[in-house]
Tab-separated table of C-alpha atoms in Angstrom:
chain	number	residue	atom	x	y	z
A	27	UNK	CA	-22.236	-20.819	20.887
A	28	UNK	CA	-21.044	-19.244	24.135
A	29	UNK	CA	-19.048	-15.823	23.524
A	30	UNK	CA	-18.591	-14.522	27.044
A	31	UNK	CA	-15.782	-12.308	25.867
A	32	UNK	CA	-17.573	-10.624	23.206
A	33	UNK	CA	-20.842	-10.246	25.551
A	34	UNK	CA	-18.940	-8.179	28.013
A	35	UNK	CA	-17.441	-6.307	24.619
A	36	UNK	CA	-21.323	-5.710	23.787
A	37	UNK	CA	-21.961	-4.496	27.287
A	38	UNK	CA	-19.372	-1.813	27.984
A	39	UNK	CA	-20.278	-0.789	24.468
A	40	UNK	CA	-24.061	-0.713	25.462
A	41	UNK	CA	-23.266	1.371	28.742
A	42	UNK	CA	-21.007	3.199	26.828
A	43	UNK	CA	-23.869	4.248	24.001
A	44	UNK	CA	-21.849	2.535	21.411
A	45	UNK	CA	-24.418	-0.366	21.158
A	46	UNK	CA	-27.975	-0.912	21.411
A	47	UNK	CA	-29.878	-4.207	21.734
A	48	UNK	CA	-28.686	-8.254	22.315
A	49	UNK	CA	-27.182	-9.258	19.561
A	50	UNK	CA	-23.783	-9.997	19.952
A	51	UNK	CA	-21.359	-7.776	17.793
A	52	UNK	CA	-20.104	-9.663	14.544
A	53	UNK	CA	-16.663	-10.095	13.317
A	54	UNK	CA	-16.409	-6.284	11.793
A	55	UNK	CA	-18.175	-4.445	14.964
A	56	UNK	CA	-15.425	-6.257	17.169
A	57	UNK	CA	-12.926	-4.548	14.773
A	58	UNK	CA	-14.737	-1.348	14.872
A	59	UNK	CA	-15.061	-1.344	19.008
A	60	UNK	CA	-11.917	-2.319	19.601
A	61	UNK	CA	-10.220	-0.250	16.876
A	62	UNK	CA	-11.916	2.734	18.317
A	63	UNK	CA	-11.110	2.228	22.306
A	64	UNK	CA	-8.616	5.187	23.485
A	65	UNK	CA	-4.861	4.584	22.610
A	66	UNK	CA	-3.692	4.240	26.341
A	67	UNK	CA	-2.209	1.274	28.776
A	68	UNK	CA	-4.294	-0.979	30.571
A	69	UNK	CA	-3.252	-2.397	33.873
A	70	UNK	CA	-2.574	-5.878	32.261
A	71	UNK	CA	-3.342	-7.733	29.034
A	72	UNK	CA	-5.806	-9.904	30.159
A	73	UNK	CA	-8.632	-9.944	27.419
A	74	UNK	CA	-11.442	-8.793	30.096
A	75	UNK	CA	-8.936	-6.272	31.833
A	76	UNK	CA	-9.100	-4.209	28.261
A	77	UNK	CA	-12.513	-4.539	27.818
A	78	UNK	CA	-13.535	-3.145	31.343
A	79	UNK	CA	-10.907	-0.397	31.111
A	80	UNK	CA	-12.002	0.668	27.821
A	81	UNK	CA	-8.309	1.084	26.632
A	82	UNK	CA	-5.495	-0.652	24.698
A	83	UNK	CA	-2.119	-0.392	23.008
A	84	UNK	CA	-1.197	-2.423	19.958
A	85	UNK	CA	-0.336	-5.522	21.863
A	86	UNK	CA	-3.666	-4.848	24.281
A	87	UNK	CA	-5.908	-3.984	21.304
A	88	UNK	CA	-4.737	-6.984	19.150
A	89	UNK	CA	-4.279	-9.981	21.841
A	90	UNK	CA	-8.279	-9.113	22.739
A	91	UNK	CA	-9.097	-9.025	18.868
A	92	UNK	CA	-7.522	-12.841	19.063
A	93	UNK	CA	-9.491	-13.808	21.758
A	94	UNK	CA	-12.881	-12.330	20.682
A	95	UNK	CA	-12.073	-13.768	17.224
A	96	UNK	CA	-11.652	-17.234	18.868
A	97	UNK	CA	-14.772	-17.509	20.321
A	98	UNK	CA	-16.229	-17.473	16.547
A	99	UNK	CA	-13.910	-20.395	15.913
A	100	UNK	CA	-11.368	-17.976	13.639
A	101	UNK	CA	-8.009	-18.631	14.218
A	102	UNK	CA	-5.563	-16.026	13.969
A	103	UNK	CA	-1.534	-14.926	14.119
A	104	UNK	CA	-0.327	-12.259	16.268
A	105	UNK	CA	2.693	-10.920	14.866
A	106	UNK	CA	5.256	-7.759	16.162
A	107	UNK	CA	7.587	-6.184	14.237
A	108	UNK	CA	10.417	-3.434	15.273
A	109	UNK	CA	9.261	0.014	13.915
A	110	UNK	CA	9.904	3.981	13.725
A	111	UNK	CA	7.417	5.890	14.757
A	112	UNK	CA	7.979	9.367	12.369
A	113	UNK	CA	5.204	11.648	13.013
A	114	UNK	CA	4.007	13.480	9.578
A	115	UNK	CA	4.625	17.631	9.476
A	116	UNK	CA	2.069	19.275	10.631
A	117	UNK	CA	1.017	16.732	13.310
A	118	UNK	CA	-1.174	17.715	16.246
A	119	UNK	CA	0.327	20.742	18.351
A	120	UNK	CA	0.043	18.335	20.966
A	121	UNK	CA	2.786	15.803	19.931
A	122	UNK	CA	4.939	18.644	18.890
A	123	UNK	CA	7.791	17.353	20.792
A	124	UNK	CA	8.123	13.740	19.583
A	125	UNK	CA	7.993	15.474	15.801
A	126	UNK	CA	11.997	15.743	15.981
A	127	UNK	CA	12.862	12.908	15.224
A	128	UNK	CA	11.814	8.868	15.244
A	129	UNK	CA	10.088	7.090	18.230
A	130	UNK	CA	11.015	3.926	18.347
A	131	UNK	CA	8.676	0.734	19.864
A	132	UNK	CA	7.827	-3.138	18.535
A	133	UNK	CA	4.346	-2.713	17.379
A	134	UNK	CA	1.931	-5.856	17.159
A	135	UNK	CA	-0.726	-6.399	14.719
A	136	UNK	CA	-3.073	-9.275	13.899
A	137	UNK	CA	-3.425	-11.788	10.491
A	138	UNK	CA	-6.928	-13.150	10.832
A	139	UNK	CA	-7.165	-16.902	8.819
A	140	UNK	CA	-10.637	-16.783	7.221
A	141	UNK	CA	-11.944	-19.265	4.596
A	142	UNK	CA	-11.487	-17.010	1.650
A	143	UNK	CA	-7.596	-16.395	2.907
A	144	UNK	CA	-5.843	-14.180	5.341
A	145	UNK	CA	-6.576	-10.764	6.841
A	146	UNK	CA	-4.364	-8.513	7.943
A	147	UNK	CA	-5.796	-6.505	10.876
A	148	UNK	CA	-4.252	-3.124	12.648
A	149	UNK	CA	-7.102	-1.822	15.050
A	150	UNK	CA	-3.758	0.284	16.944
A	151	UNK	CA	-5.244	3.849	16.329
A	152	UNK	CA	-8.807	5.060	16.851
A	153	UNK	CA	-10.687	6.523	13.595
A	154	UNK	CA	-10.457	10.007	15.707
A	155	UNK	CA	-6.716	9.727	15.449
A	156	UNK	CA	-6.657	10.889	12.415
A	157	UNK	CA	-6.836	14.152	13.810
A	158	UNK	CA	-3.400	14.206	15.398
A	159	UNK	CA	-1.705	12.716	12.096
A	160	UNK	CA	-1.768	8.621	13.318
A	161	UNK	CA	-3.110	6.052	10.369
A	162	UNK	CA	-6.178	4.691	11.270
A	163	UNK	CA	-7.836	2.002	9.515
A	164	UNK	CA	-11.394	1.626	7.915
A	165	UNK	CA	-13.000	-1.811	8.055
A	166	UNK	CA	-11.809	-3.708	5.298
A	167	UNK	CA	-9.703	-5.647	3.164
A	168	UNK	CA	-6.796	-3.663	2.389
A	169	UNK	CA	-5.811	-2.754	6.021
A	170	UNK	CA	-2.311	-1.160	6.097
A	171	UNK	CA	0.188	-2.297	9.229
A	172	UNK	CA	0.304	1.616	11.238
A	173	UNK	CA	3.722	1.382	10.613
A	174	UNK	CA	6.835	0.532	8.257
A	175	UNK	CA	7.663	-2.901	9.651
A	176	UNK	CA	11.635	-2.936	10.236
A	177	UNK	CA	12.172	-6.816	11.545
A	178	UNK	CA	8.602	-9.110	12.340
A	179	UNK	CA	8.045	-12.282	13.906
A	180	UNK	CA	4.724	-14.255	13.970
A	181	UNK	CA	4.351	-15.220	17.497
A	182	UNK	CA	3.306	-18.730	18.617
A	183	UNK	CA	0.378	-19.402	19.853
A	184	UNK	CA	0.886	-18.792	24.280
A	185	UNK	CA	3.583	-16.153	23.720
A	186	UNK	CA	3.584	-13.730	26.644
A	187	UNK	CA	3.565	-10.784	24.175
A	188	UNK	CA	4.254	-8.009	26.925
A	189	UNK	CA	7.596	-10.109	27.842
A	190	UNK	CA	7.882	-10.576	24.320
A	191	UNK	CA	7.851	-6.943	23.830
A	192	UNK	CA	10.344	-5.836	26.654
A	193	UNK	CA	12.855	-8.724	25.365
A	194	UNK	CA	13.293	-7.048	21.816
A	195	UNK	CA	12.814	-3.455	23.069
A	196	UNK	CA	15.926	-4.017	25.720
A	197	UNK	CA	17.934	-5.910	23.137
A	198	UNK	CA	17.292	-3.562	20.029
A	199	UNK	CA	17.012	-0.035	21.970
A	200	UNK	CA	19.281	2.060	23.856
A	201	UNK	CA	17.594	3.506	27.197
A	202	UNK	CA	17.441	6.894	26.284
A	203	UNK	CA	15.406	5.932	23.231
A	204	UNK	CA	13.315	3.724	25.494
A	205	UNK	CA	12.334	6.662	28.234
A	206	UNK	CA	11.163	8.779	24.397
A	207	UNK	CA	8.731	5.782	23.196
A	208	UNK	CA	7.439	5.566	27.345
A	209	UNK	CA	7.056	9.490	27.356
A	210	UNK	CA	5.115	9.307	23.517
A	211	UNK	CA	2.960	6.105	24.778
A	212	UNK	CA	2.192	8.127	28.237
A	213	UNK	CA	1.474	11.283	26.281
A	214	UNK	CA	-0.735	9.547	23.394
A	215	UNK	CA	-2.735	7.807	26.437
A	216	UNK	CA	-3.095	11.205	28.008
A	217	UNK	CA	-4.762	12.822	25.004
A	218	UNK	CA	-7.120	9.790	25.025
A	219	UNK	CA	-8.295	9.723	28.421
A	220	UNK	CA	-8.576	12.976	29.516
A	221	UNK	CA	-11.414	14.785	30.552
C-alpha cells in the first residue's frame, strides 16, 4: 500500500529526531506526531503544507489526521463545534491576559470509524502544553474533546473547513471577540515557535 502522506510524516519526523528507521508510523505514532507538532497556523490546510511546516491548529492538525488515516483505508468524521476557551487559574504567566475572561473560537476534532467502533480523536494541544494549563491528550481510548462543545456539526466529507470555520465564527461572534481569539491563536503560536 502506497502512503505518500504518512512517508513525508515519517521524514520530517526523521530529520526532526522524532523517528528513526523505514517503517512507516502506525495509526497511534500518527496521533502522537501530529498531536505533538507546535500549536501555531500554517500557511494553508493542505495535508503536505502542515507536515512540511511542522505546525497546526485544530482544523490543520485534524484535516491531516483524516488524510493520513485514509491512506490506511480508515474512514473518519471531522466534526467542529462552537466553544469557550476559559483558561484554568494559575495558567502560564504567559497567557495571563486571555485569563479574564472566555476566548471564544469553533474548534474541530476528529471521530475515527474503526472495526471495533468509533474513536474520538483531539490531537489540538501538544503533550508539552500541559505546562501552560491546555488539555492534552494521551494515546488512547477515552480521549476528551479540548473543550466543552457549545453547538457541533459533523462535516461532510469535501467541506472546506477553514470557510467552514470563518462562516460560523462571523455569524456567532461579535468582532471584538474575534480580534481576542486571533490575538490568543497568534500568541499560543508564538510560544510554540519561538526560538
Amino acid at each position: 500500500m502506497t502512503r505518500p502522506l504518512a512517508s513525508l510524516l515519517h521524514a520530517a519526523a526523521v530529520a526532526r529526531g522524532l523517528r528513526s528507521g523505514d517503517r512507516l508510523p502506525d495509526e497511534r505514532e500518527l496521533f502522537e506526531l501530529v498531536r505533538d507538532m507546535p500549536y501555531a497556523r500554517p500557511s494553508g490546510h493542505d495535508p503536505a503544507v502542515i507536515v512540511r511546516e511542522w505546525r497546526g491548529t485544530c482544523s490543520t492538525k485534524h484535516e491531516l489526521l483524516a488524510a493520513l488515516y485514509a491512506e490506511l483505508g480508515l474512514c473518519s468524521t471531522l466534526y467542529a463545534c462552537t466553544q469557550e476557551i476559559r483558561l484554568p487559574p494559575g495558567s502560564a504567566p504567559e497567557l495571563a491576559e486571555w485569563a479574564d475572561g472566555p476566548v471564544i473560537d469553533v474548534h474541530n476534532y476528529l471521530v475515527l470509524h474503526e472495526p471495533g467502533g468509533d474513536r474520538l480523536m483531539d490531537a489540538t494541544w501538544p503533550i508539552s502544553t500541559r505546562a501552560l494549563g491546555l488539555p492534552a491528550n494521551e494515546w488512547g481510548t477515552d480521549m476528551q474533546i479540548a473543550c466543552v462543545p457549545l453547538e457541533t456539526w459533523a462535516l461532510e466529507p469535501g467541506t472546506d473547513v477553514a470557510a467552514f470555520k470563518a462562516e460560523r465564527l462571523q455569524e456567532r461572534y461579535s468582532p471584538e471577540e474575534l480580534v481576542r481569539r486571533d490575538g490568543f491563536i497568534e500568541t499560543i503560536g508564538r510560544l510554540f515557535t519561538r526560538g
